[in-house]
Amino acid sequence: MLFLFCLFLQTEPNLVQSLKNEALANQPTFNSLTELCRVAPKRLSGSAGAEIAVQWAKAEMKALGLENVRLEAVQVPHWERGPVEALRFQDAKLAETFPLPVTALGGSVGTNGPLTAQVIEVQSFEELQKKAALAKGKFIFFNRAFDNTLANPFEAYSGAVNQRSRGAIEAAKVGAIGAIVRSMTNRLDDYPHTGAMRYDENIPQIPSLAVSTLGAERLSHLLKRDPNLKLEMELSCQTFPDTTSYNVVGELKGSQFPEQILVVGGHLDAWDLAQGAHDDGAGVCQSMHALGLLKKTGFIPKRTLRVVCFMNEENGLRGGRGYYEQHLAEMDRHVLAMESDRGGFTPRGFGTDASGPVMEAFRQIVAELSEIGADHIELGHGGADIGPMAKSGVIQVGYIPDAQRYFDFHHAATDTIDGVNPRELELGTVAMAAFLYRAAGLENLPKNPVTHESE
Ligand SMILES: [Zn+2]
């Protein structure tokens, strides 16, 4: 008995211990992320930085010894912010005393010189409807804050983000000439947060920007004193023709069922205000190094692990959609997809759309991760880039780190490498690597029902 026990110890070193020791001793994910932030700090789709990031990711995968490393072309949008971004009170004294830090929302049209107008503040699209008769020729100021009573900041984000994504459409519908949106964050500070916004082809395109939360408070306060105050808005952003970019792909071949694929990824593109350290440099580096850690420690998975650094999650999702379309013929061999796109914070666990026996198997997998605090599992989804694969029944898994600080950094100038804790980041890689290794080794890993594959 004792002999068998020793034999077991000899032939099966502890998975989580081995991965953790390697990751925390050498910090491969953090070193990689530091390098990405240094060589391609600004990498919005279509930019020169995005192409540097693509070449960097390819070289990094090769350096890790991954197989079948390749670029897969996708057409992506190309929008540039431009040098002029301003919102100020028309009154010079007010403008000096009460600054309004702003940033254009991604995809916004420019103003073509300064626009001057009065402002209508609203908390919701319903309130805007009630004030529709007053809106013509004005700026609409969407000032609904995050609900800070919610424990999960992602729920607060969901409750506020339609102001950013649809604000310009709703404002233009009632004749407004510009949209001002309170930044999407729990914090009160003076960093504006950008993010994607949309237009409707049947509705005039008006410029749209985000103001810092403190700026929003100042503006709201002064509008209560004087509702007739005028603001000047100026943006020089513009959209260029679509351009070619790439998803970056590499593999760790499975030892027993190499034809069956588990995808893991994050998005390589990032907003241009900072370095995209948490969003989503952390996710792409964790995904690559999850495979790197397994290889280094000798844990070769039974099924193939394929890492994908997706392009263009932030303003188009062309990488996620393109991957799905280009690989439709082998979707039956894709069994699971995992995404890390919630920042490089302390691990908590995973969300998944799996059910029944697969969910039971996942529960047993995460139980092994209690030592690093990643033993939580909940019903949820995976991530935007892997989302299209759900149509083909590919099990979705989302890596979940602690969420409390994510929106301090999300899409703002604060998202730099100094905001990333190396140990928290590495433990996330360990959690992902261990989960993937165990899932790839499950005897039964049936997919979810296929919904509408051929769409
Ligand atoms: Zn992201």
GROMACS .gro file of C-alpha atoms and ligand atoms in nm:
model
  456
    1MET     CA    1   0.000   0.000   0.000
    2LEU     CA    2   0.274   0.236   0.104
    3PHE     CA    3   0.467   0.130  -0.203
    4LEU     CA    4   0.170   0.211  -0.430
    5PHE     CA    5   0.129   0.546  -0.263
    6CYS     CA    6   0.495   0.633  -0.321
    7LEU     CA    7   0.466   0.517  -0.680
    8PHE     CA    8   0.168   0.748  -0.726
    9LEU     CA    9   0.366   1.040  -0.586
   10GLN     CA   10   0.654   0.961  -0.817
   11THR     CA   11   0.454   0.930  -1.135
   12GLU     CA   12   0.199   1.205  -1.073
   13PRO     CA   13   0.356   1.519  -0.926
   14ASN     CA   14   0.100   1.761  -0.789
   15LEU     CA   15  -0.036   1.960  -1.080
   16VAL     CA   16  -0.129   2.282  -0.903
   17GLN     CA   17   0.187   2.282  -0.689
   18SER     CA   18   0.410   2.237  -0.990
   19LEU     CA   19   0.241   2.508  -1.194
   20LYS     CA   20   0.229   2.748  -0.899
   21ASN     CA   21   0.594   2.699  -0.807
   22GLU     CA   22   0.706   2.760  -1.163
   23ALA     CA   23   0.480   3.063  -1.213
   24LEU     CA   24   0.557   3.237  -0.884
   25ALA     CA   25   0.930   3.171  -0.902
   26ASN     CA   26   0.982   3.295  -1.257
   27GLN     CA   27   0.678   3.519  -1.325
   28PRO     CA   28   0.663   3.434  -1.696
   29THR     CA   29   0.319   3.595  -1.750
   30PHE     CA   30   0.417   3.921  -1.587
   31ASN     CA   31   0.746   3.940  -1.776
   32SER     CA   32   0.556   3.883  -2.097
   33LEU     CA   33   0.293   4.144  -2.014
   34THR     CA   34   0.561   4.397  -1.923
   35GLU     CA   35   0.717   4.340  -2.264
   36LEU     CA   36   0.384   4.371  -2.449
   37CYS     CA   37   0.309   4.699  -2.270
   38ARG     CA   38   0.654   4.824  -2.362
   39VAL     CA   39   0.662   4.733  -2.732
   40ALA     CA   40   0.294   4.790  -2.817
   41PRO     CA   41   0.141   5.018  -2.554
   42LYS     CA   42  -0.121   5.150  -2.797
   43ARG     CA   43  -0.274   4.874  -3.006
   44LEU     CA   44  -0.624   4.964  -3.111
   45SER     CA   45  -0.733   4.771  -3.422
   46GLY     CA   46  -0.597   4.916  -3.744
   47SER     CA   47  -0.312   5.100  -3.571
   48ALA     CA   48   0.062   5.049  -3.618
   49GLY     CA   49   0.075   4.938  -3.253
   50ALA     CA   50  -0.173   4.657  -3.321
   51GLU     CA   51   0.054   4.518  -3.593
   52ILE     CA   52   0.355   4.531  -3.360
   53ALA     CA   53   0.147   4.342  -3.103
   54VAL     CA   54   0.057   4.077  -3.362
   55GLN     CA   55   0.423   4.016  -3.450
   56TRP     CA   56   0.515   4.018  -3.081
   57ALA     CA   57   0.251   3.756  -2.993
   58LYS     CA   58   0.366   3.533  -3.278
   59ALA     CA   59   0.729   3.555  -3.161
   60GLU     CA   60   0.625   3.493  -2.798
   61MET     CA   61   0.436   3.175  -2.893
   62LYS     CA   62   0.734   3.050  -3.089
   63ALA     CA   63   0.966   3.126  -2.797
   64LEU     CA   64   0.735   2.917  -2.576
   65GLY     CA   65   0.780   2.626  -2.814
   66LEU     CA   66   0.415   2.612  -2.922
   67GLU     CA   67   0.327   2.434  -3.247
   68ASN     CA   68   0.145   2.551  -3.559
   69VAL     CA   69   0.205   2.916  -3.469
   70ARG     CA   70   0.035   3.127  -3.733
   71LEU     CA   71  -0.148   3.447  -3.821
   72GLU     CA   72  -0.509   3.430  -3.943
   73ALA     CA   73  -0.619   3.739  -4.133
   74VAL     CA   74  -0.933   3.939  -4.046
   75GLN     CA   75  -1.059   4.274  -4.175
   76VAL     CA   76  -1.083   4.526  -3.889
   77PRO     CA   77  -1.216   4.879  -3.840
   78HIS     CA   78  -0.967   5.164  -3.823
   79TRP     CA   79  -1.069   5.462  -3.609
   80GLU     CA   80  -0.830   5.726  -3.477
   81ARG     CA   81  -0.883   5.960  -3.186
   82GLY     CA   82  -0.698   6.261  -3.326
   83PRO     CA   83  -0.520   6.530  -3.121
   84VAL     CA   84  -0.817   6.749  -3.024
   85GLU     CA   85  -1.052   6.638  -2.746
   86ALA     CA   86  -1.219   6.913  -2.547
   87LEU     CA   87  -1.534   6.999  -2.357
   88ARG     CA   88  -1.543   7.330  -2.173
   89PHE     CA   89  -1.781   7.588  -2.036
   90GLN     CA   90  -1.823   7.875  -2.281
   91ASP     CA   91  -1.771   8.116  -1.992
   92ALA     CA   92  -1.391   8.153  -1.961
   93LYS     CA   93  -1.391   8.182  -1.581
   94LEU     CA   94  -1.606   7.873  -1.536
   95ALA     CA   95  -1.393   7.687  -1.790
   96GLU     CA   96  -1.081   7.760  -1.589
   97THR     CA   97  -1.231   7.682  -1.249
   98PHE     CA   98  -1.425   7.370  -1.348
   99PRO     CA   99  -1.229   7.153  -1.593
  100LEU     CA  100  -1.414   6.874  -1.773
  101PRO     CA  101  -1.167   6.594  -1.864
  102VAL     CA  102  -1.306   6.410  -2.165
  103THR     CA  103  -1.219   6.149  -2.424
  104ALA     CA  104  -1.390   6.061  -2.751
  105LEU     CA  105  -1.589   5.740  -2.750
  106GLY     CA  106  -1.456   5.483  -2.994
  107GLY     CA  107  -1.616   5.520  -3.335
  108SER     CA  108  -1.742   5.873  -3.278
  109VAL     CA  109  -1.743   6.124  -3.561
  110GLY     CA  110  -1.546   6.445  -3.507
  111THR     CA  111  -1.707   6.784  -3.453
  112ASN     CA  112  -1.552   6.960  -3.753
  113GLY     CA  113  -1.449   7.258  -3.540
  114PRO     CA  114  -1.604   7.364  -3.208
  115LEU     CA  115  -1.976   7.307  -3.142
  116THR     CA  116  -2.151   7.530  -2.890
  117ALA     CA  117  -2.480   7.440  -2.722
  118GLN     CA  118  -2.683   7.425  -2.402
  119VAL     CA  119  -2.700   7.098  -2.212
  120ILE     CA  120  -2.984   6.872  -2.104
  121GLU     CA  121  -2.895   6.628  -1.828
  122VAL     CA  122  -3.080   6.296  -1.812
  123GLN     CA  123  -3.047   5.972  -1.618
  124SER     CA  124  -3.211   5.746  -1.873
  125PHE     CA  125  -3.349   5.716  -2.227
  126GLU     CA  126  -3.699   5.732  -2.076
  127GLU     CA  127  -3.620   6.068  -1.919
  128LEU     CA  128  -3.479   6.183  -2.252
  129GLN     CA  129  -3.811   6.096  -2.419
  130LYS     CA  130  -3.994   6.315  -2.168
  131LYS     CA  131  -3.760   6.605  -2.243
  132ALA     CA  132  -3.755   6.542  -2.619
  133ALA     CA  133  -3.925   6.873  -2.704
  134LEU     CA  134  -3.634   7.063  -2.542
  135ALA     CA  135  -3.352   6.863  -2.700
  136LYS     CA  136  -3.321   7.010  -3.048
  137GLY     CA  137  -2.979   7.169  -3.105
  138LYS     CA  138  -2.855   7.079  -2.754
  139PHE     CA  139  -2.600   6.844  -2.604
  140ILE     CA  140  -2.749   6.551  -2.411
  141PHE     CA  141  -2.563   6.468  -2.090
  142PHE     CA  142  -2.619   6.106  -1.984
  143ASN     CA  143  -2.533   6.105  -1.614
  144ARG     CA  144  -2.661   5.779  -1.468
  145ALA     CA  145  -2.390   5.658  -1.230
  146PHE     CA  146  -2.291   5.298  -1.151
  147ASP     CA  147  -2.517   5.146  -0.887
  148ASN     CA  148  -2.254   5.117  -0.616
  149THR     CA  149  -2.477   4.906  -0.393
  150LEU     CA  150  -2.421   4.610  -0.628
  151ALA     CA  151  -2.150   4.374  -0.504
  152ASN     CA  152  -2.050   4.282  -0.859
  153PRO     CA  153  -1.916   4.584  -1.053
  154PHE     CA  154  -1.991   4.403  -1.382
  155GLU     CA  155  -2.361   4.425  -1.296
  156ALA     CA  156  -2.322   4.798  -1.231
  157TYR     CA  157  -2.147   4.832  -1.567
  158SER     CA  158  -2.427   4.644  -1.742
  159GLY     CA  159  -2.678   4.877  -1.580
  160ALA     CA  160  -2.507   5.192  -1.710
  161VAL     CA  161  -2.331   5.106  -2.036
  162ASN     CA  162  -2.623   5.160  -2.274
  163GLN     CA  163  -2.563   5.533  -2.224
  164ARG     CA  164  -2.222   5.487  -2.385
  165SER     CA  165  -2.318   5.239  -2.657
  166ARG     CA  166  -2.652   5.395  -2.762
  167GLY     CA  167  -2.643   5.747  -2.620
  168ALA     CA  168  -2.554   5.916  -2.949
  169ILE     CA  169  -2.836   5.734  -3.131
  170GLU     CA  170  -3.100   5.827  -2.873
  171ALA     CA  171  -2.976   6.186  -2.852
  172ALA     CA  172  -2.976   6.230  -3.230
  173LYS     CA  173  -3.329   6.089  -3.254
  174VAL     CA  174  -3.458   6.389  -3.060
  175GLY     CA  175  -3.249   6.640  -3.255
  176ALA     CA  176  -2.949   6.683  -3.024
  177ILE     CA  177  -2.608   6.771  -3.175
  178GLY     CA  178  -2.376   6.590  -2.932
  179ALA     CA  179  -2.374   6.330  -2.654
  180ILE     CA  180  -2.180   6.359  -2.326
  181VAL     CA  181  -2.159   6.037  -2.123
  182ARG     CA  182  -2.054   5.991  -1.761
  183SER     CA  183  -1.755   5.755  -1.751
  184MET     CA  184  -1.818   5.386  -1.682
  185THR     CA  185  -1.649   5.341  -1.345
  186ASN     CA  186  -1.727   5.305  -0.974
  187ARG     CA  187  -1.460   5.558  -0.888
  188LEU     CA  188  -1.490   5.931  -0.851
  189ASP     CA  189  -1.181   6.062  -1.027
  190ASP     CA  190  -1.068   6.272  -1.320
  191TYR     CA  191  -0.986   5.997  -1.570
  192PRO     CA  192  -1.233   5.971  -1.858
  193HIS     CA  193  -1.306   5.613  -1.976
  194THR     CA  194  -1.352   5.549  -2.347
  195GLY     CA  195  -1.527   5.250  -2.506
  196ALA     CA  196  -1.727   5.150  -2.809
  197MET     CA  197  -2.035   5.338  -2.924
  198ARG     CA  198  -2.266   5.274  -3.218
  199TYR     CA  199  -2.459   5.462  -3.481
  200ASP     CA  200  -2.779   5.367  -3.657
  201GLU     CA  201  -2.757   5.410  -4.033
  202ASN     CA  202  -3.099   5.580  -4.045
  203ILE     CA  203  -3.020   5.836  -3.776
  204PRO     CA  204  -2.777   6.132  -3.802
  205GLN     CA  205  -2.429   6.064  -3.660
  206ILE     CA  206  -2.346   6.307  -3.380
  207PRO     CA  207  -2.021   6.327  -3.181
  208SER     CA  208  -2.006   6.141  -2.851
  209LEU     CA  209  -1.756   6.164  -2.567
  210ALA     CA  210  -1.705   6.046  -2.209
  211VAL     CA  211  -1.644   6.287  -1.923
  212SER     CA  212  -1.465   6.183  -1.602
  213THR     CA  213  -1.695   6.103  -1.309
  214LEU     CA  214  -1.573   6.409  -1.117
  215GLY     CA  215  -1.623   6.617  -1.432
  216ALA     CA  216  -1.978   6.481  -1.453
  217GLU     CA  217  -2.039   6.582  -1.092
  218ARG     CA  218  -1.912   6.935  -1.161
  219LEU     CA  219  -2.121   6.970  -1.472
  220SER     CA  220  -2.434   6.841  -1.300
  221HIS     CA  221  -2.380   7.073  -1.004
  222LEU     CA  222  -2.337   7.382  -1.223
  223LEU     CA  223  -2.634   7.294  -1.443
  224LYS     CA  224  -2.855   7.288  -1.134
  225ARG     CA  225  -2.743   7.644  -1.057
  226ASP     CA  226  -2.784   7.761  -1.416
  227PRO     CA  227  -2.963   7.534  -1.668
  228ASN     CA  228  -2.883   7.778  -1.949
  229LEU     CA  229  -2.506   7.731  -1.930
  230LYS     CA  230  -2.340   7.671  -2.264
  231LEU     CA  231  -2.061   7.425  -2.343
  232GLU     CA  232  -1.813   7.403  -2.628
  233MET     CA  233  -1.729   7.057  -2.764
  234GLU     CA  234  -1.444   6.975  -3.001
  235LEU     CA  235  -1.325   6.637  -3.129
  236SER     CA  236  -1.090   6.557  -3.417
  237CYS     CA  237  -1.141   6.179  -3.428
  238GLN     CA  238  -1.218   6.005  -3.756
  239THR     CA  239  -1.282   5.669  -3.918
  240PHE     CA  240  -1.061   5.530  -4.198
  241PRO     CA  241  -1.130   5.238  -4.432
  242ASP     CA  242  -1.115   4.886  -4.286
  243THR     CA  243  -0.772   4.728  -4.285
  244THR     CA  244  -0.623   4.378  -4.259
  245SER     CA  245  -0.510   4.251  -3.920
  246TYR     CA  246  -0.472   3.910  -3.758
  247ASN     CA  247  -0.569   3.665  -3.489
  248VAL     CA  248  -0.253   3.498  -3.358
  249VAL     CA  249  -0.280   3.121  -3.301
  250GLY     CA  250  -0.056   2.853  -3.149
  251GLU     CA  251  -0.101   2.502  -3.007
  252LEU     CA  252   0.009   2.250  -2.750
  253LYS     CA  253  -0.074   1.918  -2.917
  254GLY     CA  254  -0.279   1.665  -2.723
  255SER     CA  255  -0.115   1.333  -2.636
  256GLN     CA  256  -0.421   1.111  -2.686
  257PHE     CA  257  -0.687   1.298  -2.882
  258PRO     CA  258  -0.492   1.565  -3.070
  259GLU     CA  259  -0.780   1.624  -3.311
  260GLN     CA  260  -1.002   1.751  -3.028
  261ILE     CA  261  -0.947   2.117  -2.945
  262LEU     CA  262  -0.984   2.332  -2.636
  263VAL     CA  263  -0.938   2.702  -2.718
  264VAL     CA  264  -0.806   2.955  -2.467
  265GLY     CA  265  -0.768   3.323  -2.542
  266GLY     CA  266  -0.800   3.691  -2.475
  267HIS     CA  267  -0.793   3.996  -2.698
  268LEU     CA  268  -0.474   4.150  -2.826
  269ASP     CA  269  -0.622   4.488  -2.920
  270ALA     CA  270  -0.670   4.753  -2.651
  271TRP     CA  271  -0.800   5.108  -2.622
  272ASP     CA  272  -0.543   5.372  -2.701
  273LEU     CA  273  -0.551   5.580  -2.379
  274ALA     CA  274  -0.307   5.357  -2.190
  275GLN     CA  275  -0.130   5.020  -2.230
  276GLY     CA  276  -0.425   4.783  -2.200
  277ALA     CA  277  -0.238   4.605  -1.920
  278HIS     CA  278  -0.549   4.460  -1.753
  279ASP     CA  279  -0.774   4.489  -2.061
  280ASP     CA  280  -0.668   4.263  -2.207
  281GLY     CA  281  -0.290   4.227  -2.212
  282ALA     CA  282  -0.335   4.022  -1.894
  283GLY     CA  283  -0.573   3.781  -2.069
  284VAL     CA  284  -0.356   3.720  -2.376
  285CYS     CA  285  -0.042   3.671  -2.167
  286GLN     CA  286  -0.222   3.436  -1.925
  287SER     CA  287  -0.359   3.235  -2.218
  288MET     CA  288  -0.020   3.195  -2.386
  289HIS     CA  289   0.157   3.118  -2.062
  290ALA     CA  290  -0.107   2.870  -1.943
  291LEU     CA  291   0.019   2.655  -2.231
  292GLY     CA  292   0.378   2.757  -2.160
  293LEU     CA  293   0.352   2.651  -1.793
  294LEU     CA  294   0.207   2.311  -1.880
  295LYS     CA  295   0.481   2.250  -2.133
  296LYS     CA  296   0.754   2.365  -1.896
  297THR     CA  297   0.632   2.146  -1.610
  298GLY     CA  298   0.577   1.843  -1.832
  299PHE     CA  299   0.198   1.822  -1.807
  300ILE     CA  300   0.105   1.742  -2.165
  301PRO     CA  301  -0.276   1.751  -2.206
  302LYS     CA  302  -0.468   1.462  -2.363
  303ARG     CA  303  -0.658   1.688  -2.602
  304THR     CA  304  -0.502   1.978  -2.795
  305LEU     CA  305  -0.492   2.321  -2.631
  306ARG     CA  306  -0.507   2.605  -2.883
  307VAL     CA  307  -0.431   2.962  -2.776
  308VAL     CA  308  -0.588   3.244  -2.977
  309CYS     CA  309  -0.495   3.609  -2.931
  310PHE     CA  310  -0.806   3.766  -3.082
  311MET     CA  311  -0.795   4.098  -3.266
  312ASN     CA  312  -1.060   4.372  -3.242
  313GLU     CA  313  -1.269   4.274  -2.940
  314GLU     CA  314  -1.303   4.636  -2.834
  315ASN     CA  315  -1.461   4.793  -3.138
  316GLY     CA  316  -1.599   4.530  -3.369
  317LEU     CA  317  -1.537   4.171  -3.252
  318ARG     CA  318  -1.410   4.090  -3.601
  319GLY     CA  319  -1.145   3.855  -3.458
  320GLY     CA  320  -1.394   3.646  -3.260
  321ARG     CA  321  -1.642   3.633  -3.545
  322GLY     CA  322  -1.368   3.571  -3.801
  323TYR     CA  323  -1.220   3.284  -3.603
  324TYR     CA  324  -1.561   3.117  -3.584
  325GLU     CA  325  -1.633   3.157  -3.955
  326GLN     CA  326  -1.285   3.047  -4.065
  327HIS     CA  327  -1.300   2.738  -3.843
  328LEU     CA  328  -1.663   2.642  -3.897
  329ALA     CA  329  -1.563   2.321  -4.074
  330GLU     CA  330  -1.376   2.199  -3.763
  331MET     CA  331  -1.620   2.330  -3.502
  332ASP     CA  332  -1.733   1.974  -3.436
  333ARG     CA  333  -1.380   1.909  -3.306
  334HIS     CA  334  -1.384   2.219  -3.080
  335VAL     CA  335  -1.507   2.097  -2.742
  336LEU     CA  336  -1.442   2.389  -2.507
  337ALA     CA  337  -1.336   2.754  -2.521
  338MET     CA  338  -1.202   2.962  -2.232
  339GLU     CA  339  -1.150   3.339  -2.223
  340SER     CA  340  -0.968   3.566  -1.981
  341ASP     CA  341  -1.091   3.924  -2.022
  342ARG     CA  342  -1.169   4.054  -1.673
  343GLY     CA  343  -0.827   4.182  -1.573
  344GLY     CA  344  -0.525   4.027  -1.405
  345PHE     CA  345  -0.656   4.033  -1.049
  346THR     CA  346  -0.664   3.773  -0.768
  347PRO     CA  347  -0.822   3.452  -0.894
  348ARG     CA  348  -1.170   3.352  -0.778
  349GLY     CA  349  -1.276   3.082  -1.022
  350PHE     CA  350  -1.470   3.032  -1.342
  351GLY     CA  351  -1.806   3.088  -1.504
  352THR     CA  352  -1.945   2.840  -1.755
  353ASP     CA  353  -2.254   2.752  -1.955
  354ALA     CA  354  -2.194   2.381  -1.897
  355SER     CA  355  -2.459   2.180  -1.715
  356GLY     CA  356  -2.527   1.832  -1.587
  357PRO     CA  357  -2.233   1.591  -1.565
  358VAL     CA  358  -1.991   1.839  -1.727
  359MET     CA  359  -2.069   2.099  -1.461
  360GLU     CA  360  -2.016   1.826  -1.199
  361ALA     CA  361  -1.677   1.746  -1.351
  362PHE     CA  362  -1.586   2.116  -1.349
  363ARG     CA  363  -1.681   2.135  -0.980
  364GLN     CA  364  -1.429   1.864  -0.908
  365ILE     CA  365  -1.166   2.041  -1.116
  366VAL     CA  366  -1.201   2.371  -0.931
  367ALA     CA  367  -1.200   2.195  -0.591
  368GLU     CA  368  -0.834   2.126  -0.664
  369LEU     CA  369  -0.775   2.501  -0.700
  370SER     CA  370  -0.880   2.599  -0.347
  371GLU     CA  371  -0.517   2.648  -0.247
  372ILE     CA  372  -0.486   2.942  -0.487
  373GLY     CA  373  -0.836   3.073  -0.420
  374ALA     CA  374  -0.980   2.978  -0.761
  375ASP     CA  375  -1.234   2.719  -0.646
  376HIS     CA  376  -1.550   2.916  -0.724
  377ILE     CA  377  -1.765   2.805  -1.017
  378GLU     CA  378  -2.088   2.960  -1.135
  379LEU     CA  379  -2.329   2.947  -1.423
  380GLY     CA  380  -2.226   3.220  -1.666
  381HIS     CA  381  -2.068   3.284  -2.002
  382GLY     CA  382  -1.715   3.277  -2.133
  383GLY     CA  383  -1.625   3.600  -2.307
  384ALA     CA  384  -1.701   3.809  -2.613
  385ASP     CA  385  -1.436   3.661  -2.846
  386ILE     CA  386  -1.532   3.298  -2.788
  387GLY     CA  387  -1.905   3.379  -2.779
  388PRO     CA  388  -1.973   3.293  -3.146
  389MET     CA  389  -1.855   2.934  -3.085
  390ALA     CA  390  -2.142   2.880  -2.838
  391LYS     CA  391  -2.373   2.847  -3.139
  392SER     CA  392  -2.188   2.526  -3.226
  393GLY     CA  393  -2.223   2.390  -2.874
  394VAL     CA  394  -1.865   2.466  -2.774
  395ILE     CA  395  -1.864   2.480  -2.392
  396GLN     CA  396  -1.793   2.833  -2.275
  397VAL     CA  397  -1.566   2.899  -1.977
  398GLY     CA  398  -1.478   3.245  -1.845
  399TYR     CA  399  -1.190   3.297  -1.606
  400ILE     CA  400  -1.311   3.506  -1.311
  401PRO     CA  401  -1.067   3.713  -1.106
  402ASP     CA  402  -1.175   3.949  -0.830
  403ALA     CA  403  -1.381   4.228  -0.988
  404GLN     CA  404  -1.370   4.514  -0.737
  405ARG     CA  405  -1.089   4.716  -0.902
  406TYR     CA  406  -1.149   4.632  -1.268
  407PHE     CA  407  -1.343   4.946  -1.354
  408ASP     CA  408  -1.078   5.166  -1.191
  409PHE     CA  409  -0.867   5.078  -1.497
  410HIS     CA  410  -1.109   4.970  -1.770
  411HIS     CA  411  -1.060   5.176  -2.092
  412ALA     CA  412  -0.884   5.461  -1.906
  413ALA     CA  413  -0.535   5.609  -1.891
  414THR     CA  414  -0.486   5.424  -1.561
  415ASP     CA  415  -0.464   5.082  -1.732
  416THR     CA  416  -0.085   5.053  -1.723
  417ILE     CA  417   0.155   4.780  -1.612
  418ASP     CA  418   0.216   4.937  -1.270
  419GLY     CA  419  -0.150   4.862  -1.188
  420VAL     CA  420  -0.090   4.487  -1.227
  421ASN     CA  421   0.023   4.277  -0.933
  422PRO     CA  422   0.259   4.005  -1.064
  423ARG     CA  423   0.152   3.737  -0.813
  424GLU     CA  424  -0.219   3.789  -0.873
  425LEU     CA  425  -0.159   3.771  -1.248
  426GLU     CA  426   0.051   3.452  -1.225
  427LEU     CA  427  -0.198   3.273  -1.000
  428GLY     CA  428  -0.459   3.341  -1.268
  429THR     CA  429  -0.238   3.169  -1.524
  430VAL     CA  430  -0.198   2.874  -1.286
  431ALA     CA  431  -0.576   2.847  -1.239
  432MET     CA  432  -0.637   2.856  -1.614
  433ALA     CA  433  -0.360   2.606  -1.692
  434ALA     CA  434  -0.479   2.358  -1.429
  435PHE     CA  435  -0.842   2.387  -1.539
  436LEU     CA  436  -0.750   2.338  -1.905
  437TYR     CA  437  -0.525   2.041  -1.831
  438ARG     CA  438  -0.792   1.864  -1.626
  439ALA     CA  439  -1.074   1.945  -1.870
  440ALA     CA  440  -0.860   1.823  -2.162
  441GLY     CA  441  -0.814   1.496  -1.976
  442LEU     CA  442  -1.181   1.427  -1.894
  443GLU     CA  443  -1.298   1.096  -2.030
  444ASN     CA  444  -1.634   1.241  -2.125
  445LEU     CA  445  -1.658   1.600  -2.239
  446PRO     CA  446  -1.983   1.621  -2.437
  447LYS     CA  447  -2.060   1.955  -2.602
  448ASN     CA  448  -2.369   2.166  -2.539
  449PRO     CA  449  -2.659   2.138  -2.785
  450VAL     CA  450  -2.591   2.311  -3.118
  451THR     CA  451  -2.826   2.607  -3.157
  452HIS     CA  452  -2.794   2.774  -3.498
  453GLU     CA  453  -2.458   2.686  -3.638
  454SER     CA  454  -2.503   2.784  -4.002
  455GLU     CA  455  -2.665   3.124  -3.917
  456ZN      ZN  456  -1.143   4.344  -2.277
   0.00000   0.00000   0.00000
